mmCIF file of C-alpha atoms in Angstrom:
data_model
loop_
_atom_site.group_PDB
_atom_site.id
_atom_site.type_symbol
_atom_site.label_atom_id
_atom_site.label_comp_id
_atom_site.label_asym_id
_atom_site.label_seq_id
_atom_site.Cartn_x
_atom_site.Cartn_y
_atom_site.Cartn_z
ATOM 1 C CA THR A 1 0.000 0.000 0.000
ATOM 2 C CA ALA A 2 0.986 3.631 -0.243
ATOM 3 C CA GLY A 3 1.494 3.764 3.520
ATOM 4 C CA PHE A 4 3.988 0.899 3.349
ATOM 5 C CA VAL A 5 5.891 2.600 0.533
ATOM 6 C CA TYR A 6 6.149 5.831 2.513
ATOM 7 C CA GLN A 7 7.013 4.140 5.798
ATOM 8 C CA HIS A 8 9.638 1.705 4.524
ATOM 9 C CA LEU A 9 10.839 3.162 1.210
ATOM 10 C CA ASP A 10 10.724 6.913 1.799
ATOM 11 C CA GLY A 11 7.812 7.113 -0.638
ATOM 12 C CA ARG A 12 9.912 5.909 -3.575
ATOM 13 C CA LEU A 13 9.555 2.872 -5.805
ATOM 14 C CA ALA A 14 12.392 1.068 -7.564
ATOM 15 C CA GLU A 15 13.759 2.797 -10.649
ATOM 16 C CA THR A 16 14.098 -0.485 -12.543
ATOM 17 C CA LEU A 17 12.073 -3.678 -12.664
ATOM 18 C CA GLY A 18 13.331 -7.184 -12.055
ATOM 19 C CA LEU A 19 12.423 -9.975 -14.474
ATOM 20 C CA GLN A 20 9.327 -11.044 -12.538
ATOM 21 C CA GLU A 21 8.144 -7.458 -12.141
ATOM 22 C CA ALA A 22 8.770 -6.669 -15.811
ATOM 23 C CA GLU A 23 6.680 -9.669 -16.858
ATOM 24 C CA LEU A 24 3.879 -8.674 -14.493
ATOM 25 C CA TRP A 25 3.989 -5.142 -15.910
ATOM 26 C CA ARG A 26 3.828 -6.493 -19.479
ATOM 27 C CA VAL A 27 0.743 -8.559 -18.637
ATOM 28 C CA LEU A 28 -0.934 -5.636 -16.868
ATOM 29 C CA VAL A 29 -0.304 -3.314 -19.800
ATOM 30 C CA SER A 30 -1.648 -5.880 -22.269
ATOM 31 C CA HIS A 31 -4.914 -6.092 -20.321
ATOM 32 C CA PHE A 32 -5.112 -2.324 -19.932
ATOM 33 C CA ASP A 33 -4.481 -1.757 -23.644
ATOM 34 C CA ASN A 34 -7.685 -3.677 -24.416
ATOM 35 C CA VAL A 35 -9.862 -1.253 -22.449
ATOM 36 C CA PRO A 36 -10.406 1.495 -25.082
ATOM 37 C CA ALA A 37 -11.619 -0.980 -27.711
ATOM 38 C CA LEU A 38 -13.832 -2.747 -25.189
ATOM 39 C CA TYR A 39 -15.258 0.601 -24.108
ATOM 40 C CA ALA A 40 -16.005 1.570 -27.713
ATOM 41 C CA GLU A 41 -17.842 -1.743 -28.135
ATOM 42 C CA GLY A 42 -19.829 -1.231 -24.942
ATOM 43 C CA GLU A 43 -18.214 -4.265 -23.311
ATOM 44 C CA PHE A 44 -18.331 -2.828 -19.793
ATOM 45 C CA ALA A 45 -18.525 -6.209 -18.061
ATOM 46 C CA GLU A 46 -15.362 -7.290 -19.887
ATOM 47 C CA ILE A 47 -13.638 -4.068 -18.834
ATOM 48 C CA THR A 48 -14.571 -4.838 -15.241
ATOM 49 C CA ARG A 49 -13.213 -8.375 -15.600
ATOM 50 C CA ASN A 50 -9.944 -6.943 -16.966
ATOM 51 C CA PHE A 51 -9.532 -4.641 -13.977
ATOM 52 C CA VAL A 52 -10.429 -7.384 -11.502
ATOM 53 C CA LEU A 53 -7.872 -9.678 -13.163
ATOM 54 C CA MET A 54 -5.214 -6.961 -12.991
ATOM 55 C CA ALA A 55 -5.953 -6.372 -9.300
ATOM 56 C CA ASP A 56 -5.780 -10.125 -8.648
ATOM 57 C CA LEU A 57 -2.395 -10.345 -10.380
ATOM 58 C CA VAL A 58 -0.954 -7.462 -8.362
ATOM 59 C CA ASN A 59 -2.431 -8.765 -5.107
ATOM 60 C CA GLY A 60 -0.995 -12.224 -5.824
ATOM 61 C CA TYR A 61 2.432 -10.733 -6.515
ATOM 62 C CA ILE A 62 2.354 -8.810 -3.236
ATOM 63 C CA ALA A 63 1.111 -11.840 -1.284
ATOM 64 C CA ASP A 64 3.882 -14.011 -2.761
ATOM 65 C CA ARG A 65 6.614 -11.473 -1.997
ATOM 66 C CA GLN A 66 5.373 -10.660 1.531
ATOM 67 C CA PRO A 67 7.146 -7.293 1.722
ATOM 68 C CA TRP A 68 5.899 -6.751 5.294
ATOM 69 C CA LYS A 69 8.125 -9.662 6.372
ATOM 70 C CA ILE A 70 11.090 -8.479 4.317
ATOM 71 C CA ALA A 71 10.816 -5.010 5.898
ATOM 72 C CA LYS A 72 11.328 -6.517 9.365
ATOM 73 C CA ASP A 73 14.645 -8.113 8.351
ATOM 74 C CA GLU A 74 17.377 -5.481 7.952
ATOM 75 C CA SER A 75 19.547 -7.925 5.979
ATOM 76 C CA ARG A 76 16.814 -8.167 3.298
ATOM 77 C CA ARG A 77 15.824 -4.488 3.000
ATOM 78 C CA ALA A 78 17.474 -4.225 -0.421
ATOM 79 C CA GLU A 79 14.843 -6.676 -1.709
ATOM 80 C CA LEU A 80 12.178 -4.050 -1.148
#
């Protein structure tokens, strides 16, 4: 969350993406890029499904990484 980023990372995100993060970003962008065409076609339910899928992907990434645990271990802070 934004609070975590401000508390543990001085409000700054990484300047570069790792391989896993870059792939997640690619997938998110591909789903987002479909939205204008879906909107033009009146496919609002599909737009909603796209956004729910994107949220699920991000939430899964965060749950897998467990940054709240990493933040408690000074030797792993660079992983944040």
